[in-house]
């Protein structure tokens, strides 16, 4: 548990440091490295549908980098908004886990991911809703509520997708590069679908 906490603190600090620096190339290189490590774990664990894995990971990387570059060209600061997108997914993940672990009784994908419950998902969605309302009220961008709720649903399916491939390969974690958390792919699974859909909603 201590390793998990220390790693979480390091990951959070690193993420917000990159957001604070707000350098488009540092951001792009970091995202590219995350995607390469994730795809390496996909191959190393003999996950099926290698091309699909490459495309879904590359899609996450493309939209992340494209969004930052686009807003930079338009003289808009999108690092803060990107941080909100990532934070929303993390909040959904955290509350889905906490509520599911303590109150979950209705298992919805037991063969793929035994710990996922309907109660946990609903709890995570309500947490995203609450976060969206706060952000919308403070920054007067209430459309963000709908984006966050939609993203939380996609976060669930992203997590479930990677869980399916892990189940097929008979493993619990995609790696051990992050003590207490597993692999890089374990950390970004929920973001794989949630981040692109959030960015598309913001752009459109």
Short mmCIF file of C-alpha atoms in Angstrom, two decimals:
data_model
loop_
_atom_site.label_atom_id
_atom_site.label_comp_id
_atom_site.label_asym_id
_atom_site.label_seq_id
_atom_site.Cartn_x
_atom_site.Cartn_y
_atom_site.Cartn_z
CA UNK A 1 0.00 0.00 0.00
CA UNK A 2 2.84 2.41 0.83
CA UNK A 3 4.39 1.85 -2.61
CA UNK A 4 1.04 2.61 -4.21
CA UNK A 5 0.71 5.87 -2.26
CA UNK A 6 4.26 7.00 -3.03
CA UNK A 7 3.82 6.21 -6.71
CA UNK A 8 0.50 8.06 -6.79
CA UNK A 9 2.08 11.16 -5.25
CA UNK A 10 4.95 11.02 -7.75
CA UNK A 11 2.60 10.58 -10.73
CA UNK A 12 0.31 13.42 -9.64
CA UNK A 13 3.24 15.75 -8.95
CA UNK A 14 4.83 14.94 -12.32
CA UNK A 15 1.56 15.49 -14.17
CA UNK A 16 0.87 18.89 -12.65
CA UNK A 17 4.51 19.93 -13.10
CA UNK A 18 4.19 19.29 -16.83
CA UNK A 19 0.92 21.21 -16.89
CA UNK A 20 2.56 24.09 -15.00
CA UNK A 21 5.58 24.24 -17.32
CA UNK A 22 3.17 24.36 -20.28
CA UNK A 23 5.78 23.55 -22.89
CA UNK A 24 4.25 21.98 -25.97
CA UNK A 25 7.31 19.85 -26.77
CA UNK A 26 7.78 18.52 -23.25
CA UNK A 27 4.10 17.64 -23.21
CA UNK A 28 4.26 15.97 -26.63
CA UNK A 29 7.36 13.92 -25.78
CA UNK A 30 5.79 12.80 -22.48
CA UNK A 31 2.57 11.67 -24.18
CA UNK A 32 4.55 9.90 -26.93
CA UNK A 33 6.63 8.07 -24.31
CA UNK A 34 3.49 6.99 -22.43
CA UNK A 35 1.98 5.65 -25.65
CA UNK A 36 5.15 3.79 -26.65
CA UNK A 37 5.45 2.16 -23.21
CA UNK A 38 1.77 1.20 -23.28
CA UNK A 39 2.07 -0.38 -26.71
CA UNK A 40 5.22 -2.20 -25.60
CA UNK A 41 3.24 -3.67 -22.69
CA UNK A 42 0.46 -4.64 -25.10
CA UNK A 43 2.93 -6.62 -27.21
CA UNK A 44 4.90 -8.02 -24.26
CA UNK A 45 1.75 -9.48 -22.70
CA UNK A 46 0.72 -11.09 -26.01
CA UNK A 47 -2.57 -9.23 -26.14
CA UNK A 48 -4.71 -10.10 -29.14
CA UNK A 49 -5.50 -7.63 -31.94
CA UNK A 50 -2.12 -5.90 -31.99
CA UNK A 51 -3.15 -3.43 -34.69
CA UNK A 52 -6.27 -2.53 -32.71
CA UNK A 53 -4.13 -1.97 -29.63
CA UNK A 54 -1.79 0.29 -31.58
CA UNK A 55 -4.68 2.29 -33.00
CA UNK A 56 -6.48 2.83 -29.71
CA UNK A 57 -3.29 3.88 -27.91
CA UNK A 58 -2.17 6.06 -30.82
CA UNK A 59 -5.63 7.65 -30.92
CA UNK A 60 -5.25 8.71 -27.29
CA UNK A 61 -1.81 10.14 -28.01
CA UNK A 62 -2.85 11.88 -31.22
CA UNK A 63 -5.80 13.76 -29.76
CA UNK A 64 -3.86 14.73 -26.63
CA UNK A 65 -0.99 16.22 -28.63
CA UNK A 66 -3.23 17.67 -31.34
CA UNK A 67 -5.37 19.50 -28.78
CA UNK A 68 -2.38 21.15 -27.12
CA UNK A 69 -0.77 22.10 -30.45
CA UNK A 70 -4.05 23.43 -31.84
CA UNK A 71 -4.75 25.66 -28.87
CA UNK A 72 -1.14 26.90 -28.88
CA UNK A 73 -1.48 27.93 -32.53
CA UNK A 74 -4.69 29.76 -31.65
CA UNK A 75 -3.00 31.45 -28.67
CA UNK A 76 -5.29 29.63 -26.26
CA UNK A 77 -4.14 27.89 -23.11
CA UNK A 78 -5.53 24.35 -23.05
CA UNK A 79 -3.23 22.81 -20.45
CA UNK A 80 -5.70 23.67 -17.71
CA UNK A 81 -8.59 22.14 -19.62
CA UNK A 82 -6.54 19.04 -20.41
CA UNK A 83 -5.71 18.72 -16.71
CA UNK A 84 -9.44 18.89 -15.92
CA UNK A 85 -10.15 16.12 -18.44
CA UNK A 86 -7.54 13.83 -16.89
CA UNK A 87 -8.64 14.74 -13.36
CA UNK A 88 -12.27 13.95 -14.17
CA UNK A 89 -11.37 10.45 -15.33
CA UNK A 90 -9.20 9.94 -12.24
CA UNK A 91 -12.11 11.04 -10.03
CA UNK A 92 -14.46 8.63 -11.77
CA UNK A 93 -11.94 5.80 -11.36
CA UNK A 94 -11.33 6.56 -7.69
CA UNK A 95 -14.98 6.80 -6.64
CA UNK A 96 -16.04 3.86 -8.79
CA UNK A 97 -13.42 1.79 -6.97
CA UNK A 98 -14.21 3.10 -3.47
CA UNK A 99 -17.98 2.84 -3.76
CA UNK A 100 -17.82 -0.45 -5.61
CA UNK A 101 -15.49 -1.94 -3.00
CA UNK A 102 -17.63 -0.85 -0.06
CA UNK A 103 -21.18 -0.99 -1.39
CA UNK A 104 -21.04 -2.91 -4.65
CA UNK A 105 -23.33 -5.91 -4.96
CA UNK A 106 -24.40 -5.94 -8.61
CA UNK A 107 -21.55 -7.31 -10.70
CA UNK A 108 -21.86 -6.37 -14.35
CA UNK A 109 -18.82 -7.93 -16.02
CA UNK A 110 -17.67 -10.62 -13.62
CA UNK A 111 -15.98 -12.78 -16.26
CA UNK A 112 -13.92 -9.86 -17.54
CA UNK A 113 -13.37 -7.75 -14.43
CA UNK A 114 -14.69 -9.38 -11.23
CA UNK A 115 -14.61 -6.20 -9.13
CA UNK A 116 -16.68 -3.94 -11.36
CA UNK A 117 -20.15 -3.25 -10.00
CA UNK A 118 -23.13 -1.19 -11.08
CA UNK A 119 -23.04 0.66 -7.77
CA UNK A 120 -19.41 1.59 -8.33
CA UNK A 121 -20.06 2.90 -11.83
CA UNK A 122 -23.04 4.97 -10.69
CA UNK A 123 -20.97 6.35 -7.82
CA UNK A 124 -18.17 7.27 -10.21
CA UNK A 125 -20.58 8.98 -12.61
CA UNK A 126 -22.12 11.01 -9.78
CA UNK A 127 -18.63 12.01 -8.66
CA UNK A 128 -17.91 13.23 -12.21
CA UNK A 129 -21.24 15.05 -12.22
CA UNK A 130 -20.39 16.81 -8.96
CA UNK A 131 -16.91 17.71 -10.22
CA UNK A 132 -18.41 19.03 -13.46
CA UNK A 133 -20.90 21.20 -11.57
CA UNK A 134 -18.11 22.71 -9.46
CA UNK A 135 -15.93 23.40 -12.51
CA UNK A 136 -18.91 24.76 -14.45
CA UNK A 137 -19.92 27.09 -11.62
CA UNK A 138 -16.42 28.40 -10.88
CA UNK A 139 -15.40 28.95 -14.51
CA UNK A 140 -18.86 29.53 -16.03
CA UNK A 141 -18.56 26.62 -18.47
CA UNK A 142 -21.59 24.51 -17.63
CA UNK A 143 -21.39 22.48 -20.85
CA UNK A 144 -18.44 20.75 -19.20
CA UNK A 145 -20.91 18.81 -17.01
CA UNK A 146 -22.25 16.85 -19.99
CA UNK A 147 -18.72 16.26 -21.30
CA UNK A 148 -17.53 14.92 -17.94
CA UNK A 149 -20.50 12.57 -17.55
CA UNK A 150 -20.02 11.23 -21.09
CA UNK A 151 -16.29 10.86 -20.50
CA UNK A 152 -16.87 8.88 -17.30
CA UNK A 153 -18.94 6.34 -19.23
CA UNK A 154 -16.20 6.01 -21.84
CA UNK A 155 -13.66 5.71 -19.00
CA UNK A 156 -15.51 2.63 -17.77
CA UNK A 157 -15.43 1.01 -21.21
CA UNK A 158 -11.74 1.83 -21.65
CA UNK A 159 -10.96 0.16 -18.35
CA UNK A 160 -13.15 -2.81 -19.23
CA UNK A 161 -11.49 -3.12 -22.64
CA UNK A 162 -7.99 -3.48 -21.21
CA UNK A 163 -9.33 -5.78 -18.48
CA UNK A 164 -10.69 -8.05 -21.21
CA UNK A 165 -7.29 -8.40 -22.86
CA UNK A 166 -5.61 -8.96 -19.49
CA UNK A 167 -8.13 -11.69 -18.72
CA UNK A 168 -7.45 -13.29 -22.11
CA UNK A 169 -3.71 -13.31 -21.35
CA UNK A 170 -4.22 -14.53 -17.78
CA UNK A 171 -2.49 -11.59 -16.09
CA UNK A 172 -3.47 -9.11 -13.39
CA UNK A 173 -1.22 -6.19 -14.35
CA UNK A 174 0.32 -5.19 -17.68
CA UNK A 175 3.68 -4.54 -16.03
CA UNK A 176 5.47 -3.49 -12.86
CA UNK A 177 7.13 -0.24 -13.87
CA UNK A 178 4.87 1.67 -11.45
CA UNK A 179 5.17 0.12 -7.96
CA UNK A 180 1.76 -0.60 -6.49
CA UNK A 181 0.01 0.34 -9.73
CA UNK A 182 1.28 -2.17 -12.28
CA UNK A 183 2.15 -1.03 -15.77
CA UNK A 184 1.70 2.17 -17.73
CA UNK A 185 -1.23 0.67 -19.62
CA UNK A 186 -2.89 -0.12 -16.29
CA UNK A 187 -2.77 3.59 -15.47
CA UNK A 188 -4.09 4.97 -18.73
CA UNK A 189 -6.72 2.35 -19.59
CA UNK A 190 -9.60 4.56 -18.47
CA UNK A 191 -8.14 7.52 -20.35
CA UNK A 192 -7.80 5.71 -23.69
CA UNK A 193 -11.40 6.42 -24.70
CA UNK A 194 -12.38 9.17 -22.25
CA UNK A 195 -9.67 11.65 -23.26
CA UNK A 196 -10.27 11.59 -27.04
CA UNK A 197 -14.06 11.87 -26.64
CA UNK A 198 -13.65 14.81 -24.24
CA UNK A 199 -11.28 16.62 -26.60
CA UNK A 200 -13.55 16.03 -29.59
CA UNK A 201 -16.48 17.44 -27.63
CA UNK A 202 -14.47 20.54 -26.73
CA UNK A 203 -13.27 21.12 -30.30
CA UNK A 204 -16.63 20.52 -31.93
#
